[in-house]
PDB file of C-alpha atoms in Angstrom:
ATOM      1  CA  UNK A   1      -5.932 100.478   6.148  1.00 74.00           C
ATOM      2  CA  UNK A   2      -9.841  99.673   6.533  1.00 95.00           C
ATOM      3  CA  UNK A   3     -12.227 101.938   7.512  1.00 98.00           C
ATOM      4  CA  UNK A   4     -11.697 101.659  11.354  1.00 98.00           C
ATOM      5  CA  UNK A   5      -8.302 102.900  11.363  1.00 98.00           C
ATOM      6  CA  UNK A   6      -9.359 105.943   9.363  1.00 98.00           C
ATOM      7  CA  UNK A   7     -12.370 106.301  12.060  1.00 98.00           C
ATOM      8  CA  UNK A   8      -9.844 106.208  14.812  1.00 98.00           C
ATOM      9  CA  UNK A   9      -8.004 108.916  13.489  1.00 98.00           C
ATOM     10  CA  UNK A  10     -11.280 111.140  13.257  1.00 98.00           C
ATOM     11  CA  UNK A  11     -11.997 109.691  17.023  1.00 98.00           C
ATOM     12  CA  UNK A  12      -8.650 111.245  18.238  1.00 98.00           C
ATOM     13  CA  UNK A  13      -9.696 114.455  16.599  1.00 98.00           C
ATOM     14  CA  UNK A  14     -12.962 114.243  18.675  1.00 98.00           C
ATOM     15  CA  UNK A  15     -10.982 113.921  22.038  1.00 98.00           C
ATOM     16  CA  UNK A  16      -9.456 116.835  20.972  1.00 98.00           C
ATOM     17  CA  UNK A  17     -12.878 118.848  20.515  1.00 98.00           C
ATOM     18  CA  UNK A  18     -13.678 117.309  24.104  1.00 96.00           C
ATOM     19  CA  UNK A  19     -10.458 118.094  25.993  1.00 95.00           C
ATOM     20  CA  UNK A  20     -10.993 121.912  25.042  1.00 95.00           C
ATOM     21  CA  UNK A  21     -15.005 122.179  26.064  1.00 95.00           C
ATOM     22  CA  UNK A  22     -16.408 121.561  22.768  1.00 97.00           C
ATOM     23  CA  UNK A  23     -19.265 119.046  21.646  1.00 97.00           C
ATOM     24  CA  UNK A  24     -17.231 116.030  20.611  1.00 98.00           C
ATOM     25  CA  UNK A  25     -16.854 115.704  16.671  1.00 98.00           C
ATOM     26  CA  UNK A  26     -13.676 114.971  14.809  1.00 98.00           C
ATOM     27  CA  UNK A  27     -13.252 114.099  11.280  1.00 98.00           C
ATOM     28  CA  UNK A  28     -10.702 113.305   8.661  1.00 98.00           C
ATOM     29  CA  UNK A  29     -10.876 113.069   4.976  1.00 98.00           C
ATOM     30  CA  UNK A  30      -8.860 110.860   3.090  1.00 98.00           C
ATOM     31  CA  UNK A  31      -7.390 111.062  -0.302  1.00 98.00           C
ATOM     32  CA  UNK A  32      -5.828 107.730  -2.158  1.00 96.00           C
ATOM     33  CA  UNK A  33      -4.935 106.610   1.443  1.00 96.00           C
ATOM     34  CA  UNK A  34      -3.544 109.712   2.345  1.00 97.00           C
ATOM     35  CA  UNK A  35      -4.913 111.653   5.583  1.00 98.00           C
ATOM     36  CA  UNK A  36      -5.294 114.829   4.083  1.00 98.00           C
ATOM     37  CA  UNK A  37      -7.144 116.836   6.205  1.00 98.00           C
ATOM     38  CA  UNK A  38      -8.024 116.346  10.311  1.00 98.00           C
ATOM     39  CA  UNK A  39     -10.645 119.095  11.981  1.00 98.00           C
ATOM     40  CA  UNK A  40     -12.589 118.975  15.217  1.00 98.00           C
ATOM     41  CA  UNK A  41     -15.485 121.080  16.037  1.00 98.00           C
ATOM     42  CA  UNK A  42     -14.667 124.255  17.136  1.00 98.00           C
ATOM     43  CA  UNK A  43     -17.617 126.606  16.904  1.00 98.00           C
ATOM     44  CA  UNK A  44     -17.151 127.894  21.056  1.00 97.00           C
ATOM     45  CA  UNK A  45     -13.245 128.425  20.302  1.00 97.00           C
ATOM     46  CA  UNK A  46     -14.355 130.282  17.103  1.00 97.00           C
ATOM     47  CA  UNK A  47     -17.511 131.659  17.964  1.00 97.00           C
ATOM     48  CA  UNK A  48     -18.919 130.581  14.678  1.00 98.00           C
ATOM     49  CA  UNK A  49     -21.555 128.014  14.009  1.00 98.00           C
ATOM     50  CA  UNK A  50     -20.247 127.036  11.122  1.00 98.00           C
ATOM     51  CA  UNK A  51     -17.129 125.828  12.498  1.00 98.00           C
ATOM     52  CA  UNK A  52     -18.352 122.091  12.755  1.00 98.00           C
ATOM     53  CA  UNK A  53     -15.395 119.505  11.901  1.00 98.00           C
ATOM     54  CA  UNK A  54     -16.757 118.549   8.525  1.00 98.00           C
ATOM     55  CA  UNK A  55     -16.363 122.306   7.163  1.00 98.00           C
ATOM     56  CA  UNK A  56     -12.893 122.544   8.200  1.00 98.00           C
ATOM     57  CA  UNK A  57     -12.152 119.475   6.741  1.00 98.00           C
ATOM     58  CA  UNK A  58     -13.546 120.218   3.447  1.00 98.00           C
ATOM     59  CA  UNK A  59     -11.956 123.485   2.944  1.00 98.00           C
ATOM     60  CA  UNK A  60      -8.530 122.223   4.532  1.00 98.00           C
ATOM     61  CA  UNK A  61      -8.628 119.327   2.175  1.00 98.00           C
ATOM     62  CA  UNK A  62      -9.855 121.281  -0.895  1.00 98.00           C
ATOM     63  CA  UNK A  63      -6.589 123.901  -0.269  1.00 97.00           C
ATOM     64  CA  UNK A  64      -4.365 120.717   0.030  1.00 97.00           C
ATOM     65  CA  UNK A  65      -5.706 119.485  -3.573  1.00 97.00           C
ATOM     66  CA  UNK A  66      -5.895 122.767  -5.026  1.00 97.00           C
ATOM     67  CA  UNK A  67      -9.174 121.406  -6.453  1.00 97.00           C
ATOM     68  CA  UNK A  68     -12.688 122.306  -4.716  1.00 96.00           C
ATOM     69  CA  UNK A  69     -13.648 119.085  -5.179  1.00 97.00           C
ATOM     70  CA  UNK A  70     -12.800 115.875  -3.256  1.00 98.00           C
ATOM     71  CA  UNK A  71     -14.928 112.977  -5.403  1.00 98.00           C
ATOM     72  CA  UNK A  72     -11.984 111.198  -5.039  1.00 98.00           C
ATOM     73  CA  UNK A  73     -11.674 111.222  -1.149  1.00 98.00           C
ATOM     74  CA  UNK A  74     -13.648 110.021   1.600  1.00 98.00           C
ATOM     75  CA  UNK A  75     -14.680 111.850   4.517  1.00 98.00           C
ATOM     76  CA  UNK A  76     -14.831 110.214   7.847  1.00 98.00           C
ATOM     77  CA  UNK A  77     -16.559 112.161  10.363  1.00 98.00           C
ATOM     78  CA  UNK A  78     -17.582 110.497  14.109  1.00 98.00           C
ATOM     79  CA  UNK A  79     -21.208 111.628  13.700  1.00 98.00           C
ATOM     80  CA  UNK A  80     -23.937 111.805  11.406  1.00 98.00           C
ATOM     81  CA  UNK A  81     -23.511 115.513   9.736  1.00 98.00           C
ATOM     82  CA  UNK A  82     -25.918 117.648   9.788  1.00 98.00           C
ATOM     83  CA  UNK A  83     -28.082 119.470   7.168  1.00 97.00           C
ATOM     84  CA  UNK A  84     -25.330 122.055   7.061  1.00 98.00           C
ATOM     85  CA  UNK A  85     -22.106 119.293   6.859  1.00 98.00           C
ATOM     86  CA  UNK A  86     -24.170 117.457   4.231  1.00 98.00           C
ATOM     87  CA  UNK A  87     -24.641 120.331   1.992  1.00 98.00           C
ATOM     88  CA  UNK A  88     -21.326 121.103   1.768  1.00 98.00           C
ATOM     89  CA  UNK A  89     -20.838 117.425   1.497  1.00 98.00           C
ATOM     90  CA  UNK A  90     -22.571 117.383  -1.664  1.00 98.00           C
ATOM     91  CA  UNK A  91     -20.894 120.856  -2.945  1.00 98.00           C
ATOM     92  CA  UNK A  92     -17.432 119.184  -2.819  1.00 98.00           C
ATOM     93  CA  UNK A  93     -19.068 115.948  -4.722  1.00 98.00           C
ATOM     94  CA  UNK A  94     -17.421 113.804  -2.150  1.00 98.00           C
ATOM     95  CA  UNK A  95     -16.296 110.437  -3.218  1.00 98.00           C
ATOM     96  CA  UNK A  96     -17.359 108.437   0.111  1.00 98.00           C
ATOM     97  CA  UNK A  97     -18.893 109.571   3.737  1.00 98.00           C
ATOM     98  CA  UNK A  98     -18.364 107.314   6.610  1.00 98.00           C
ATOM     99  CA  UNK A  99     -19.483 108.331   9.757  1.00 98.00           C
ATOM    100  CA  UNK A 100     -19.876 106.561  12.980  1.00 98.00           C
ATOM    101  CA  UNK A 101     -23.265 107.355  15.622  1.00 98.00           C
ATOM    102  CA  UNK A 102     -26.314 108.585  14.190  1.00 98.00           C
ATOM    103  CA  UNK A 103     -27.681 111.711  15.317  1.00 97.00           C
ATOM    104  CA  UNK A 104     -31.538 111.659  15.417  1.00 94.00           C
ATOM    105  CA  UNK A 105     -31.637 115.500  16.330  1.00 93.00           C
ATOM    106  CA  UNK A 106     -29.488 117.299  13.937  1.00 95.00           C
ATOM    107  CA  UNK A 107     -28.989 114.475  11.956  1.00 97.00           C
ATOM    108  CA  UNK A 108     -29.271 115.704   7.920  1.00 97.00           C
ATOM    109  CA  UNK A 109     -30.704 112.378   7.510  1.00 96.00           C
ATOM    110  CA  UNK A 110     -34.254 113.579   9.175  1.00 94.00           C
ATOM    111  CA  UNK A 111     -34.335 116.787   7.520  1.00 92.00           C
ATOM    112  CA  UNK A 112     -32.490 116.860   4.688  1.00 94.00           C
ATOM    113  CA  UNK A 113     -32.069 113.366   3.357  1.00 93.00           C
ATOM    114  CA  UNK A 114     -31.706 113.835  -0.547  1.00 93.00           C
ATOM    115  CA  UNK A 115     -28.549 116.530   0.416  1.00 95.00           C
ATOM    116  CA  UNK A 116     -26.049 114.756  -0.688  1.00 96.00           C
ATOM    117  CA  UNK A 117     -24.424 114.460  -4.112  1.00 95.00           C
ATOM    118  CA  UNK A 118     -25.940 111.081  -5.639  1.00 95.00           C
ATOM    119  CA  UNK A 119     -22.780 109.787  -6.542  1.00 96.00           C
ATOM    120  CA  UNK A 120     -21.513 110.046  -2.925  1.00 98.00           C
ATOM    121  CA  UNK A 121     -21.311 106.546  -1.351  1.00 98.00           C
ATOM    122  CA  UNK A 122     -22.489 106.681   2.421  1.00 98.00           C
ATOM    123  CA  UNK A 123     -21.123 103.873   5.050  1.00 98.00           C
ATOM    124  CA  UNK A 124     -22.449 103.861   8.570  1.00 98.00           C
ATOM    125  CA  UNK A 125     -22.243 102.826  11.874  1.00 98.00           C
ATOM    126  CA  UNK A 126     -18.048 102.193  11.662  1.00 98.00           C
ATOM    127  CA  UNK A 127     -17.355 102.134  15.497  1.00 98.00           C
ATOM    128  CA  UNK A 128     -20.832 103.988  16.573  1.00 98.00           C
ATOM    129  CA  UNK A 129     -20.205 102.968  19.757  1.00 98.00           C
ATOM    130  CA  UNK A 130     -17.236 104.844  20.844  1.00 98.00           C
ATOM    131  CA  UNK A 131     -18.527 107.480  18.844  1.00 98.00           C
ATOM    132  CA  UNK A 132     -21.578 107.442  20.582  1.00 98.00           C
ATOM    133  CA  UNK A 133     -19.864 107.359  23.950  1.00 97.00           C
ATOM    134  CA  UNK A 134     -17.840 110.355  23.927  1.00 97.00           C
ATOM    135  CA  UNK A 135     -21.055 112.382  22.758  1.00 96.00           C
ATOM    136  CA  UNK A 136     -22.812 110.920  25.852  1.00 96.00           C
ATOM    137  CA  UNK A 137     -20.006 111.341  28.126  1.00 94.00           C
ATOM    138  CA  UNK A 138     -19.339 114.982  26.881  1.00 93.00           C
ATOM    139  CA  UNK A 139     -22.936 115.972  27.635  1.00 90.00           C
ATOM    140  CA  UNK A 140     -23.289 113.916  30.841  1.00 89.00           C
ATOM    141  CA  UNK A 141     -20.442 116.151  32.493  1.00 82.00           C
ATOM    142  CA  UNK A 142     -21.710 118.778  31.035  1.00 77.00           C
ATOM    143  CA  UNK A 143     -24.712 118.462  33.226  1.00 72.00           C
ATOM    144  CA  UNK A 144     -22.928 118.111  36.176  1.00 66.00           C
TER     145      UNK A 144
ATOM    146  CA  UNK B   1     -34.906 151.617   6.051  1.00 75.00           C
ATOM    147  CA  UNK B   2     -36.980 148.864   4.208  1.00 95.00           C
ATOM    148  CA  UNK B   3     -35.847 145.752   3.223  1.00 98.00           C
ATOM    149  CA  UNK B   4     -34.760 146.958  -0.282  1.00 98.00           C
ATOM    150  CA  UNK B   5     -32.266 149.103   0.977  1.00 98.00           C
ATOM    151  CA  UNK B   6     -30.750 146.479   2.343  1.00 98.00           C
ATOM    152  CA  UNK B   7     -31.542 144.114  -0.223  1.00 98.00           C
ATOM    153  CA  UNK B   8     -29.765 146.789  -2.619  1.00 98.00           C
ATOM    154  CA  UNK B   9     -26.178 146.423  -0.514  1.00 98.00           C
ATOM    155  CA  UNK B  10     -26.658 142.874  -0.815  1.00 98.00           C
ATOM    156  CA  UNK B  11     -27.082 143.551  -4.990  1.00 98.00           C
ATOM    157  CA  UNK B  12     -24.109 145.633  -4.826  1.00 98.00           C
ATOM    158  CA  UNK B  13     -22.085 142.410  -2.971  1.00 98.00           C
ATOM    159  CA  UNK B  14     -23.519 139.866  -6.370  1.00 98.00           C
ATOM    160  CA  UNK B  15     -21.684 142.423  -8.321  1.00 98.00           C
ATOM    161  CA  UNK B  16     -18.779 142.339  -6.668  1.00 98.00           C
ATOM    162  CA  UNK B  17     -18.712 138.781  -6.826  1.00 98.00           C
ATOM    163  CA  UNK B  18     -19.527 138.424 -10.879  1.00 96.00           C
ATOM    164  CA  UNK B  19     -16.839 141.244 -11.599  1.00 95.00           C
ATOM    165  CA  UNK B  20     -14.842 138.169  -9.994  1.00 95.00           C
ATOM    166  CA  UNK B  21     -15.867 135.525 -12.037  1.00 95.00           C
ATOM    167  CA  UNK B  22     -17.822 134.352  -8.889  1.00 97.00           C
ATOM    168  CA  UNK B  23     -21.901 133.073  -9.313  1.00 97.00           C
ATOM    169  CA  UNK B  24     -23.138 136.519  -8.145  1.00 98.00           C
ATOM    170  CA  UNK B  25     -24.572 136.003  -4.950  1.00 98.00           C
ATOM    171  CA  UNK B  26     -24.254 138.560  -1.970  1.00 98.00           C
ATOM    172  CA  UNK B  27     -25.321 139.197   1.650  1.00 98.00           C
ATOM    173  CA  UNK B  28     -25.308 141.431   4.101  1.00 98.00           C
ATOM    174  CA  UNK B  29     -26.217 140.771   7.836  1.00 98.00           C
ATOM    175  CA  UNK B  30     -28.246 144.145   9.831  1.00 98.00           C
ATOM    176  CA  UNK B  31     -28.332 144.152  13.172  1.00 98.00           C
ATOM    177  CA  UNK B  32     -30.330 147.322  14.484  1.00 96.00           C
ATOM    178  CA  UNK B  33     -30.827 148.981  11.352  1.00 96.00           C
ATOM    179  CA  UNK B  34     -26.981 148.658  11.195  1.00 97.00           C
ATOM    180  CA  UNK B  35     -24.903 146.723   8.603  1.00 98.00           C
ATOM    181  CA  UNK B  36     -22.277 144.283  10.700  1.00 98.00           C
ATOM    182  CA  UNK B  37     -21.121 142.043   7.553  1.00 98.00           C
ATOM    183  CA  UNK B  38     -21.076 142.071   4.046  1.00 98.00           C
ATOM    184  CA  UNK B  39     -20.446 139.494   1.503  1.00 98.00           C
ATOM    185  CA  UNK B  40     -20.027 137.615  -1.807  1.00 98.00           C
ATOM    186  CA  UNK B  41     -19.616 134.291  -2.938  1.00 98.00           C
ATOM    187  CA  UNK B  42     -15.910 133.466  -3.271  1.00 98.00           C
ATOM    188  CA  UNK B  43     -16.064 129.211  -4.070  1.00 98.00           C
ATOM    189  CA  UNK B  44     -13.780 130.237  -7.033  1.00 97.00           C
ATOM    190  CA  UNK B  45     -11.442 132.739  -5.497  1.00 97.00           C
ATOM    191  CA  UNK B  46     -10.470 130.442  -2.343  1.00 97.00           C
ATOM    192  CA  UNK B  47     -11.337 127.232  -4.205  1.00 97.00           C
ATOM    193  CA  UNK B  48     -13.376 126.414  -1.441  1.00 98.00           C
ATOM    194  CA  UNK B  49     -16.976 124.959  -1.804  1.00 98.00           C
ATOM    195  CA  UNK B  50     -18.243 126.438   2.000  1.00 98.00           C
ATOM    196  CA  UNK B  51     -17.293 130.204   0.687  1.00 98.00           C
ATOM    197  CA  UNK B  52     -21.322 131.205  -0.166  1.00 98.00           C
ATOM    198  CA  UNK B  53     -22.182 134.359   0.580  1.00 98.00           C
ATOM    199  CA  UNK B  54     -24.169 133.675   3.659  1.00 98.00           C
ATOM    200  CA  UNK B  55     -21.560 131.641   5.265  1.00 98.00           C
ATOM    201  CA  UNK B  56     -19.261 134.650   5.210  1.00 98.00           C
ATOM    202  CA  UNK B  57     -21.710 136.425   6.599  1.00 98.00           C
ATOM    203  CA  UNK B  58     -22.623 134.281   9.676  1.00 98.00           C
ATOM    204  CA  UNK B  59     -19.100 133.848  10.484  1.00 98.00           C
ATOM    205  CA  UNK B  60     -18.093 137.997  10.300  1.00 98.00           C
ATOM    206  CA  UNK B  61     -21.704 139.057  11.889  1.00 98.00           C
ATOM    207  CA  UNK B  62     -20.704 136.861  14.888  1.00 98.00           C
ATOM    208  CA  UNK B  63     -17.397 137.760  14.895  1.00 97.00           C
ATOM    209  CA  UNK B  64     -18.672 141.598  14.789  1.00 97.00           C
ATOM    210  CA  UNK B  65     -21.299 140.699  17.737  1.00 97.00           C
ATOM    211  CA  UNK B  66     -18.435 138.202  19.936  1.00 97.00           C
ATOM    212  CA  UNK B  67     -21.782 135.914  19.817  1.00 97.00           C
ATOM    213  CA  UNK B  68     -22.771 133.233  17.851  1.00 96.00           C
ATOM    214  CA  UNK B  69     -26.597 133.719  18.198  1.00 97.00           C
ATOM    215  CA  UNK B  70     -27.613 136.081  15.414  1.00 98.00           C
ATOM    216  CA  UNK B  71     -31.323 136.009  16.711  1.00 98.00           C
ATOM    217  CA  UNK B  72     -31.696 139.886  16.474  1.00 98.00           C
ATOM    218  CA  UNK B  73     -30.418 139.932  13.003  1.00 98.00           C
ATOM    219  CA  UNK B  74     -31.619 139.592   9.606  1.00 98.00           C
ATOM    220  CA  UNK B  75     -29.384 138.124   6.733  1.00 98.00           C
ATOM    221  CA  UNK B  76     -30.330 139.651   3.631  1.00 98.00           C
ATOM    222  CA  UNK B  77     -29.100 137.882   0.382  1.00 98.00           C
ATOM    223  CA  UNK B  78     -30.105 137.718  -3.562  1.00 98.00           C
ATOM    224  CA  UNK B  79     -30.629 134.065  -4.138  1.00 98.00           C
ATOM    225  CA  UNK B  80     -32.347 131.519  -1.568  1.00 98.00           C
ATOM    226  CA  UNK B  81     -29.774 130.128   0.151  1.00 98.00           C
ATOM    227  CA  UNK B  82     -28.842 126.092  -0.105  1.00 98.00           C
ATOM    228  CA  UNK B  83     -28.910 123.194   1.990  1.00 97.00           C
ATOM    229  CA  UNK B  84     -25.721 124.062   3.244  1.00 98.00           C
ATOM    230  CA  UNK B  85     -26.372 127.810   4.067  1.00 98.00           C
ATOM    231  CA  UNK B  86     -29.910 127.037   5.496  1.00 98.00           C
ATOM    232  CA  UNK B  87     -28.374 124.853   8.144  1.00 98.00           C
ATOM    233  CA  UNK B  88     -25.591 127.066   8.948  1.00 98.00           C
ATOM    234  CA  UNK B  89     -29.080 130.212   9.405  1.00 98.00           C
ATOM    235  CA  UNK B  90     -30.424 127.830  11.667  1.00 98.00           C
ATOM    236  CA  UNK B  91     -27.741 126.897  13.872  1.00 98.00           C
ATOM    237  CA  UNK B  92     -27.305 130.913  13.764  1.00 98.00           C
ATOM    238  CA  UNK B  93     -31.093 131.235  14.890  1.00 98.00           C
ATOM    239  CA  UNK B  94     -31.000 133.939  12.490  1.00 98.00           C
ATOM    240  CA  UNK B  95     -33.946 136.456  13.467  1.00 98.00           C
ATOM    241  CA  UNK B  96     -35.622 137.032   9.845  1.00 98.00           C
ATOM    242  CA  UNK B  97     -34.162 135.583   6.752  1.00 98.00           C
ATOM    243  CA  UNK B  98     -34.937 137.890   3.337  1.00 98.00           C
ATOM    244  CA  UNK B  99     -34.223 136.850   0.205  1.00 98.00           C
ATOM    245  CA  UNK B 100     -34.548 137.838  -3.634  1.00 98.00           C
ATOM    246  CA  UNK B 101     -34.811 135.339  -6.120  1.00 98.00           C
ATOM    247  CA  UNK B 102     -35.973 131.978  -5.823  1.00 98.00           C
ATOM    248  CA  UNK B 103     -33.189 129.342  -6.857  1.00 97.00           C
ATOM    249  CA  UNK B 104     -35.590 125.838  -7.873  1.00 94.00           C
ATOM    250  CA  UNK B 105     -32.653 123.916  -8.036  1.00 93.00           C
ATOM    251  CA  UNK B 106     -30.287 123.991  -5.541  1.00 95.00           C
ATOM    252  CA  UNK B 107     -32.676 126.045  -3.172  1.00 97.00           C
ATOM    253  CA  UNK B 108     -33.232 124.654   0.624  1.00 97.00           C
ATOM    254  CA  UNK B 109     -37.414 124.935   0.590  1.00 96.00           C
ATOM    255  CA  UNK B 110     -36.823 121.866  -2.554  1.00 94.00           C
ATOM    256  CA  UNK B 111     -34.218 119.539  -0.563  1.00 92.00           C
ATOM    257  CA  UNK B 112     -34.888 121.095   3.040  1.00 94.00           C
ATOM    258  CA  UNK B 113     -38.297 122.908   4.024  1.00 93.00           C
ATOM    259  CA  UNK B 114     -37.900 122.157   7.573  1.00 93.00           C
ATOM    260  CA  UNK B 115     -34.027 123.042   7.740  1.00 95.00           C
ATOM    261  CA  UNK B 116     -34.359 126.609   9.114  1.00 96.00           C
ATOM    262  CA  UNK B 117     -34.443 127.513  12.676  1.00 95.00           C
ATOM    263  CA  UNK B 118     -38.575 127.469  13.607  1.00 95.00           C
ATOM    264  CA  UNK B 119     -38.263 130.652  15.350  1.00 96.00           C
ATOM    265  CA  UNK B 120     -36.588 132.574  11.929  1.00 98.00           C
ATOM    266  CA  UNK B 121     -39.180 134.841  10.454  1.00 98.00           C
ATOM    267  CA  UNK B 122     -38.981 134.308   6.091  1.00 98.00           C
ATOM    268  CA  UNK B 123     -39.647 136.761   3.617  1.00 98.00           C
ATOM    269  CA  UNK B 124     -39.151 136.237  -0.037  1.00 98.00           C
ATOM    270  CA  UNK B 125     -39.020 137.962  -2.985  1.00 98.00           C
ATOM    271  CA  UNK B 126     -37.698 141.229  -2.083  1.00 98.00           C
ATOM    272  CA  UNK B 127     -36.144 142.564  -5.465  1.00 98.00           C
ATOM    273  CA  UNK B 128     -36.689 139.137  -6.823  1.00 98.00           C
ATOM    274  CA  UNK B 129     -36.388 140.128 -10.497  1.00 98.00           C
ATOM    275  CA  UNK B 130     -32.575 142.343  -9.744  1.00 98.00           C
ATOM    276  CA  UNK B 131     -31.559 139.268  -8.316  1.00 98.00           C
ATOM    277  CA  UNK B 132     -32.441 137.068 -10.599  1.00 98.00           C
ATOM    278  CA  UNK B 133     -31.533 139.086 -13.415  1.00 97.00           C
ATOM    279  CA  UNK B 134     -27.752 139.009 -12.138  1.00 97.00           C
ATOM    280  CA  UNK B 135     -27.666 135.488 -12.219  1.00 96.00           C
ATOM    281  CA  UNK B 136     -29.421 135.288 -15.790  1.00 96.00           C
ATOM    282  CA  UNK B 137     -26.609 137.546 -17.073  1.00 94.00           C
ATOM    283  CA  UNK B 138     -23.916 135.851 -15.700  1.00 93.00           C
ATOM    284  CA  UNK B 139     -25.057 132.374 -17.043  1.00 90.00           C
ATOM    285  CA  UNK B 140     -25.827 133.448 -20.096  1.00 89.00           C
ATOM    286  CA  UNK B 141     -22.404 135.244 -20.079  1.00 82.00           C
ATOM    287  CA  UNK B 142     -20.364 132.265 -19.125  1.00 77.00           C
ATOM    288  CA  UNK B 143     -21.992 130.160 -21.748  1.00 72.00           C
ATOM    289  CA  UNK B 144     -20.979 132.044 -24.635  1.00 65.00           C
TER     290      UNK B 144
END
C-alpha cells in the first residue's frame, strides 16, 4: 500500500462530499496500515464550519485509538488544509500529512505556515490532479 | 451589558472546565445581547484534540441560529484562541471577537496574524488578569 492507494480512498470520500452538494474534500487517516478513520466535508449538511473532513477525521480516529493523539498515523486529505485543519493537525501531533492539490486561497500554507507540529512530516502533490479536478468541476457546475 | 458581563459567563465556563481536570478555557457566543452557546474546553473529557472552547461554541451558536454565518455575533472567551480556533472564527465571519488573556505560545496573532476573518472586529484584554489567573492556578496546580 503506497501513498496513492491511501489517496484514492480519501478521493472516494470526496465524491461523496460532491454527490450530496458539498465542496469536494475527503480524507482518511491511517494508522499502521489500517484505515482508521474516512470523513468528507460536511459543513452545508451540518451547518457548521467546522465540519471540514480533516476535523472529523481527527476526532473519529482519536475515539478509535482511545488516545488524542495520532503521531503514529498519517492523515491523507485531497486538499491542502486550511489554517483551521492544520491547527488541529498539529494538536493531535500527527505522524504524517499527505494531501493532494494545493489551495492558494485557504490554503494554511499562506497564512499559517509554521501551524503544524514540527515533527509532522508533510508529502504533497500525491494525485493533485484528480484532486484538483473534482474541486474545479464541483465549482464549475456550481456556476451553472 | 458590557463586555465583562459576558466575559464573566465565559469565566464561569473556565471553571467548569478546571473542576474537570480540563485547561480552563470557556466561551460563550451573544447574539443580540442574548447568550445562544456556552462552553468549555473538553480535549480531556472526549479525548478529542478539536473540543476547545470556541469550537463548541461555533458549532452550538449555529446550530441555535440554523446558520452558519455568525457575523452578528460576538464570541467571548478567556484565553486567545489558537490556530485552530482562529480559522474555525473566520470561516464563522464571527462579528467581534473578545478575549481575556493573551496566550504567547500557542496564541493565533504569534503563528497566524492574518488568520481571522478581515471583517471581525478584535478586542483584547477584557478581564485579562481573571483569565489569566485561572490558567496560572491550574498549572501551577497540576505541577505539584
Amino acid at each position: 500500500m503506497d501513498d496513492s492507494f491511501y489517496m484514492k480512498q480519501a478521493l472516494a470520500e470526496a465524491s461523496k462530499a460532491a454527490e450530496r452538494g458539498e465542496v469536494p474534500v475527503g480524507a482518511v487517516v491511517v494508522c499502521k496500515e489500517r484505515i482508521i478513520a474516512r470523513a468528507h466535508n460536511l459543513t452545508e449538511t451540518l451547518t457548521d464550519v467546522t465540519a471540514h473532513a480533516e476535523m472529523q477525521a481527527i476526532t473519529a480516529a482519536a475515539a478509535t485509538l482511545g488516545g488524542k493523539y495520532l503521531n503514529e498515523c498519517t492523515l491523507y486529505v485531497t486538499v491542502e488544509p486550511c489554517v483551521m485543519c492544520a491547527g488541529a493537525i498539529a494538536w493531535a501531533q500527527m505522524g504524517r500529512l499527505v494531501f493532494g492539490a494545493e489551495d492558494e486561497k485557504r490554503g494554511y500554507q499562506r497564512y499559517a505556515p509554521q501551524a503544524l507540529h514540527p515533527k509532522t512530516v508533510v508529502v504533497k502533490g500525491v494525485l493533485a490532479d484528480d484532486c484538483a479536478a473534482l474541486m474545479k468541476d464541483f465549482f464549475v457546475t456550481k456556476r451553472r
